[in-house]
CSV table of C-alpha atoms and ligand atoms in Angstrom, one decimal:
chain,number,residue,atom,x,y,z
S,354,MET,CA,111.7,104.0,92.5
S,355,LYS,CA,112.9,105.3,95.8
S,356,ARG,CA,115.1,102.6,97.7
S,357,ILE,CA,114.2,101.6,101.3
S,358,TYR,CA,117.5,101.0,103.5
S,359,VAL,CA,117.2,99.5,106.8
S,360,VAL,CA,120.0,100.1,108.9
S,361,GLY,CA,119.6,97.7,112.0
S,362,SER,CA,119.6,94.3,113.7
S,363,MET,CA,119.0,91.0,112.7
S,364,SER,CA,118.4,88.1,115.2
S,365,MET,CA,117.3,84.7,115.8
S,366,ASP,CA,114.1,84.7,118.0
S,367,LEU,CA,113.9,81.9,120.5
S,368,VAL,CA,110.2,81.9,121.5
S,369,VAL,CA,108.4,80.1,124.7
S,370,SER,CA,104.8,80.4,125.3
S,371,THR,CA,103.4,79.7,128.8
S,372,ASP,CA,100.3,80.3,131.0
S,373,GLN,CA,102.4,81.6,133.7
S,374,VAL,CA,105.4,83.9,133.7
S,375,PRO,CA,108.1,83.0,136.2
S,376,SER,CA,108.5,85.2,139.1
S,377,LYS,CA,112.1,85.8,140.4
S,378,GLY,CA,113.7,82.4,141.5
S,379,GLU,CA,110.7,80.4,140.2
S,380,THR,CA,110.6,77.7,137.7
S,381,VAL,CA,107.4,77.0,135.5
S,382,LEU,CA,106.4,74.8,132.7
S,383,GLY,CA,106.0,76.1,129.2
S,384,ASN,CA,103.7,75.2,126.3
S,385,THR,CA,105.5,75.4,123.2
S,386,PHE,CA,109.0,76.5,122.0
S,387,PHE,CA,109.9,77.6,118.4
S,388,THR,CA,112.8,79.4,116.8
S,389,THR,CA,112.1,82.2,114.2
S,390,PRO,CA,113.9,85.0,112.3
S,391,GLY,CA,113.6,88.3,114.1
S,392,GLY,CA,115.4,91.5,115.2
S,393,LYS,CA,113.8,94.8,114.8
S,394,GLY,CA,116.0,95.7,111.7
S,395,ALA,CA,115.1,92.4,109.8
S,396,ASN,CA,111.7,92.5,110.5
S,397,GLN,CA,111.2,96.0,109.1
S,398,ALA,CA,113.0,95.0,106.1
S,399,VAL,CA,110.8,92.0,105.6
S,400,ALA,CA,107.6,93.8,106.2
S,401,ALA,CA,108.7,96.4,103.9
S,402,ALA,CA,109.9,93.8,101.1
S,403,ARG,CA,106.5,91.9,101.4
S,404,LEU,CA,104.8,95.2,100.5
S,405,GLY,CA,107.2,97.3,98.4
S,406,ASP,CA,110.4,96.7,96.4
S,407,HIS,CA,114.1,97.7,96.4
S,408,VAL,CA,114.6,97.2,100.0
S,409,HIS,CA,118.2,96.9,101.4
S,410,MET,CA,119.3,95.4,104.6
S,411,VAL,CA,122.5,97.1,106.4
S,412,GLY,CA,123.8,95.4,109.3
S,413,CYS,CA,125.8,92.5,110.9
S,414,ILE,CA,125.2,88.7,111.3
S,415,GLY,CA,127.5,86.3,113.2
S,416,ASP,CA,129.7,83.5,111.6
S,417,ASP,CA,127.4,81.0,113.1
S,418,MET,CA,124.5,78.8,112.0
S,419,LEU,CA,121.9,81.4,113.0
S,420,GLY,CA,123.7,83.8,110.8
S,421,LYS,CA,123.2,81.6,107.8
S,422,GLN,CA,119.3,81.1,108.7
S,423,ILE,CA,119.1,84.8,109.2
S,424,LEU,CA,120.8,85.5,105.8
S,425,GLU,CA,118.7,83.0,104.0
S,426,ASN,CA,115.4,84.2,105.4
S,427,LEU,CA,116.3,87.8,104.2
S,428,LYS,CA,117.0,86.4,100.7
S,429,HIS,CA,113.8,84.3,100.5
S,430,ASN,CA,111.9,87.4,101.4
S,431,HIS,CA,113.6,89.5,98.5
S,432,VAL,CA,115.4,91.7,100.8
S,433,ASN,CA,118.9,92.8,99.2
S,434,VAL,CA,121.6,91.5,101.3
S,435,GLU,CA,124.6,93.2,99.8
S,436,TYR,CA,125.5,95.3,102.9
S,437,VAL,CA,124.8,92.4,105.4
S,438,LYS,CA,128.3,91.9,106.9
S,439,LYS,CA,129.3,88.6,108.4
S,440,VAL,CA,131.6,89.4,111.5
S,441,LYS,CA,133.4,86.9,113.7
S,442,GLY,CA,131.3,85.4,116.7
S,443,PRO,CA,127.6,84.6,117.4
S,444,SER,CA,124.6,86.3,115.6
S,445,GLY,CA,122.1,88.2,117.7
S,446,THR,CA,119.4,86.3,119.7
S,447,ALA,CA,116.1,87.4,121.2
S,448,HIS,CA,114.5,85.4,124.1
S,449,ILE,CA,110.9,85.9,123.9
S,450,THR,CA,108.0,84.9,126.4
S,451,LEU,CA,104.4,84.8,125.1
S,452,ALA,CA,101.7,85.0,127.7
S,453,ASP,CA,98.4,86.7,128.1
S,454,ASN,CA,98.5,87.9,124.5
S,455,ASP,CA,101.6,89.8,124.8
S,456,ASN,CA,105.3,89.2,124.9
S,457,SER,CA,108.3,90.2,126.8
S,458,ILE,CA,111.9,90.0,125.4
S,459,ILE,CA,115.5,90.1,126.4
S,460,VAL,CA,117.8,90.9,123.4
S,461,VAL,CA,121.3,89.7,123.3
S,462,PRO,CA,122.9,92.1,120.7
S,463,SER,CA,126.0,90.2,119.7
S,464,ALA,CA,126.8,90.7,116.1
S,465,ASN,CA,124.3,93.6,116.1
S,466,HIS,CA,126.7,95.7,118.3
S,467,LYS,CA,129.5,95.2,115.5
S,468,VAL,CA,127.6,97.5,113.2
S,469,THR,CA,129.9,100.7,112.1
S,470,VAL,CA,129.5,103.7,110.5
S,471,SER,CA,131.7,102.9,107.6
S,472,LEU,CA,129.3,100.1,106.8
S,473,VAL,CA,126.7,102.5,106.7
S,474,ASP,CA,128.4,105.0,104.7
S,475,SER,CA,129.5,102.3,102.1
S,476,ALA,CA,125.7,101.4,101.7
S,477,LEU,CA,124.2,104.7,101.7
S,478,SER,CA,126.9,106.0,99.3
S,479,LYS,CA,124.6,104.6,96.6
S,480,ALA,CA,121.5,106.1,98.0
S,481,ASN,CA,119.7,108.9,95.7
S,482,LYS,CA,117.9,112.0,97.2
S,483,GLY,CA,114.7,111.0,98.7
S,484,ASP,CA,115.5,107.3,99.4
S,485,ILE,CA,114.2,106.2,102.7
S,486,VAL,CA,116.4,104.9,105.6
S,487,LEU,CA,114.7,103.1,108.3
S,488,LEU,CA,116.6,102.7,111.9
S,489,GLN,CA,115.8,101.2,115.4
S,490,GLN,CA,117.8,101.1,118.4
S,491,GLU,CA,119.4,97.5,118.6
S,492,ILE,CA,122.6,98.6,117.1
S,493,PRO,CA,125.1,101.0,118.6
S,494,ALA,CA,123.7,104.5,119.4
S,495,ASP,CA,126.7,106.5,117.6
S,496,VAL,CA,126.0,104.5,114.5
S,497,VAL,CA,122.2,105.5,114.7
S,498,ALA,CA,123.2,109.1,115.4
S,499,HIS,CA,125.6,109.1,112.4
S,500,THR,CA,123.0,107.7,109.9
S,501,VAL,CA,120.5,110.3,111.0
S,502,HIS,CA,123.0,113.1,110.4
S,503,TYR,CA,124.2,111.7,107.2
S,504,CYS,CA,120.4,111.3,105.9
S,505,TYR,CA,119.9,114.8,107.0
S,506,GLU,CA,123.2,116.0,104.9
S,507,HIS,CA,122.2,114.1,101.9
S,508,GLU,CA,118.5,114.6,101.7
S,509,LEU,CA,117.5,111.0,102.4
S,510,THR,CA,114.2,110.7,104.3
S,511,SER,CA,115.1,109.0,107.6
S,512,ILE,CA,112.6,107.3,110.0
S,513,LEU,CA,113.8,106.4,113.4
S,514,ASN,CA,111.7,103.6,115.4
S,515,PRO,CA,113.1,104.4,119.1
S,516,ALA,CA,112.8,101.0,120.1
S,517,PRO,CA,114.0,99.7,122.4
S,518,TYR,CA,113.9,102.9,124.2
S,519,ARG,CA,117.1,104.9,125.0
S,520,ASP,CA,117.9,108.6,125.4
S,521,ILE,CA,118.0,110.4,121.9
S,522,SER,CA,119.7,113.5,121.5
S,523,ASP,CA,118.2,117.0,120.6
S,524,ASP,CA,120.3,116.8,117.4
S,525,ILE,CA,118.7,113.5,116.3
S,526,LEU,CA,115.2,115.0,117.1
S,527,GLU,CA,115.9,118.0,115.0
S,528,GLN,CA,117.5,116.1,112.0
S,529,VAL,CA,115.3,113.1,111.7
S,530,THR,CA,112.4,113.2,109.2
S,531,TYR,CA,110.2,110.9,111.1
S,532,LEU,CA,110.0,109.6,114.6
S,533,THR,CA,107.8,106.6,115.6
S,534,PRO,CA,107.6,105.8,119.5
S,535,ASN,CA,105.0,104.0,120.8
S,536,GLU,CA,103.4,105.3,123.8
S,537,THR,CA,105.7,104.2,126.5
S,538,GLU,CA,108.7,105.3,124.5
S,539,SER,CA,106.8,108.8,124.1
S,540,GLU,CA,106.3,108.9,127.6
S,541,ASN,CA,110.0,108.4,128.3
S,542,MET,CA,111.2,110.9,125.6
S,543,PHE,CA,108.8,113.7,126.4
S,544,GLU,CA,108.2,113.1,130.0
S,545,GLY,CA,104.6,112.3,129.6
S,546,ASP,CA,103.7,115.5,127.8
S,547,ILE,CA,102.8,113.8,124.6
S,548,ASP,CA,100.2,116.5,123.3
S,549,GLN,CA,102.9,119.1,123.5
S,550,ALA,CA,105.5,117.0,121.8
S,551,LEU,CA,103.2,116.2,119.0
S,552,GLU,CA,102.7,120.1,118.5
S,553,ARG,CA,106.2,120.8,118.8
S,554,TYR,CA,107.2,118.3,116.1
S,555,PRO,CA,104.5,118.4,113.4
S,556,ASP,CA,104.5,115.9,110.6
S,557,LYS,CA,107.5,114.4,112.4
S,558,LEU,CA,106.4,112.8,115.4
S,559,ILE,CA,104.1,109.8,114.9
S,560,VAL,CA,102.9,108.1,118.2
S,561,THR,CA,101.9,104.6,117.6
S,562,GLN,CA,99.2,103.1,120.1
S,563,GLY,CA,98.7,99.4,119.2
S,564,ALA,CA,95.5,98.4,118.0
S,565,LEU,CA,94.0,101.7,118.5
S,566,GLY,CA,96.3,103.3,115.7
S,567,ALA,CA,98.6,106.2,115.6
S,568,VAL,CA,98.4,110.0,115.9
S,569,PHE,CA,100.4,112.9,114.5
S,570,TYR,CA,100.2,116.9,114.4
S,571,ASP,CA,99.8,118.1,110.9
S,572,GLY,CA,100.6,121.8,111.9
S,573,LEU,CA,96.9,122.7,112.5
S,574,GLU,CA,95.4,119.7,114.3
S,575,GLN,CA,96.1,116.3,115.8
S,576,ILE,CA,95.2,113.6,113.3
S,577,GLU,CA,94.3,110.3,114.7
S,578,ILE,CA,94.5,107.4,112.2
S,579,GLN,CA,92.2,104.4,113.3
S,580,GLY,CA,93.6,101.0,113.9
S,581,ILE,CA,92.2,97.8,113.1
S,582,GLU,CA,91.5,95.2,115.8
S,583,ARG,CA,91.9,91.5,114.8
S,584,GLU,CA,92.1,88.5,116.8
S,585,VAL,CA,95.5,88.2,118.3
S,586,LYS,CA,97.9,85.2,118.3
S,587,ASP,CA,101.2,87.1,118.7
S,588,THR,CA,101.9,90.7,118.9
S,589,THR,CA,105.7,90.4,118.3
S,590,GLY,CA,106.7,92.5,115.6
S,591,ALA,CA,103.6,94.6,114.9
S,592,GLY,CA,105.7,97.7,115.5
S,593,ASP,CA,108.0,96.5,113.2
S,594,THR,CA,105.5,95.8,110.6
S,595,PHE,CA,104.0,99.3,111.2
S,596,ASN,CA,107.5,100.8,110.5
S,597,GLY,CA,108.1,98.8,107.4
S,598,ALA,CA,105.0,99.6,105.8
S,599,LEU,CA,105.1,103.3,106.7
S,600,ALA,CA,108.3,103.3,104.8
S,601,VAL,CA,106.6,101.6,101.8
S,602,GLY,CA,103.8,104.2,102.1
S,603,LEU,CA,106.4,106.8,101.7
S,604,GLN,CA,108.1,105.1,98.9
S,605,LYS,CA,104.6,105.2,97.1
S,606,ASP,CA,104.6,108.9,97.9
S,607,TYR,CA,101.5,108.6,99.7
S,608,SER,CA,100.5,111.5,102.1
S,609,LEU,CA,101.6,111.0,105.7
S,610,ALA,CA,98.2,110.2,106.7
S,611,LYS,CA,97.4,107.6,104.1
S,612,ALA,CA,101.1,106.1,104.6
S,613,ILE,CA,100.1,105.8,108.3
S,614,ALA,CA,96.7,104.2,107.5
S,615,PHE,CA,98.5,101.7,105.1
S,616,ALA,CA,100.8,101.0,108.1
S,617,ASN,CA,98.1,100.4,110.5
S,618,VAL,CA,96.4,97.8,108.4
S,619,ALA,CA,99.7,95.9,107.8
S,620,ALA,CA,100.2,95.9,111.5
S,621,SER,CA,96.9,94.5,112.2
S,622,HIS,CA,97.5,91.5,109.9
S,623,SER,CA,100.9,90.9,111.7
S,624,VAL,CA,99.3,90.0,115.1
S,625,THR,CA,97.1,87.0,113.5
S,626,ALA,CA,100.0,84.5,113.0
S,627,LEU,CA,102.8,83.4,115.4
S,628,GLY,CA,106.3,84.7,115.1
S,629,ALA,CA,107.6,88.4,114.3
S,630,GLN,CA,107.4,87.7,110.8
S,631,GLY,CA,104.8,85.1,110.6
S,632,GLY,CA,101.8,87.2,110.0
S,633,MET,CA,103.4,90.0,108.1
S,634,PRO,CA,101.0,90.8,105.1
S,635,THR,CA,101.8,90.9,101.4
S,636,ILE,CA,100.5,93.8,99.3
S,637,ASN,CA,97.6,91.5,98.1
S,638,ASP,CA,96.4,90.7,101.7
S,639,ILE,CA,96.3,94.6,102.4
S,640,ALA,CA,94.5,95.7,99.1
S,641,GLN,CA,91.4,94.1,100.5
S,642,ASP,CA,91.4,96.4,103.4
S,643,LEU,CA,92.2,99.6,101.9
S,644,ASP,CA,91.1,101.3,98.9
S,645,MET,CA,94.0,101.6,96.8
B,433,RIB,O1,110.1,94.0,117.6
B,433,RIB,C1,110.3,92.5,117.9
B,433,RIB,C2,111.5,91.8,117.7
B,433,RIB,O2,112.2,92.5,118.8
B,433,RIB,C3,111.7,90.5,117.8
B,433,RIB,O3,111.8,89.8,116.6
B,433,RIB,C4,113.2,90.4,118.6
B,433,RIB,O4,114.1,90.1,117.8
B,433,RIB,C5,113.3,91.7,119.1
B,433,RIB,O5,114.4,92.4,118.7
């Protein structure tokens, strides 16, 4: 079976829910507070491990208590942690405000900015042709660029979820197998001309549209894959669930359209519970929604 390697961030999410988001200089009262494991990389690894198999996390945690909790959570979710490296200093944290059925996040990368190309090389040296490598942008840009290049040279399938947004080089755009921006990231990346970008990158550029679904161009026409609306408790991690599930769809050798449909279903479940990983479904939860 193809392996899935997630090269990325691991954090602890510190989450506040409130009816009122403070303006500059203002103090408001919140409703609830909780801590829960997050980080786009770890979220994608957990999403993939709940739906698929052979999921390996590659990245760094700090030598603090949060690092221990992050590691335990990955193990608990059956993610292989052989390439999770403990480094000196604090683990990554994300400071999340939930209000009006949406979230705003400040990420402090800490250990996540200590991921190196040599850690990636040692993990991927065990990969076989066709294995899947999933990336986001909460680790250093040079590590992301190196990993995409490594995948291209070694015939591994790469998926880059360009979140949070930062500029992406033409080399990455050419070499990556799949690119999964949301609409805002697409607009930044392609200066608003998403239709033209979809045609320029057939079977590569997949633009996610939240509950509406996702769109790609198959070389002949735009293919819209419908999303599924569910009652929203917390949208944090929905994009990560989409990406983790997409990797699993490809691991199962689904067509791109079917893998995206599978990912849409998984993402729709993820918003129904609190916490980035709280609503991520298992394969049994999804079987009810898709005819597989
Ligand atoms: O995508 C959601 C994630 O973004 C959160 O879990 C938080 O850690 C931030 O990195």
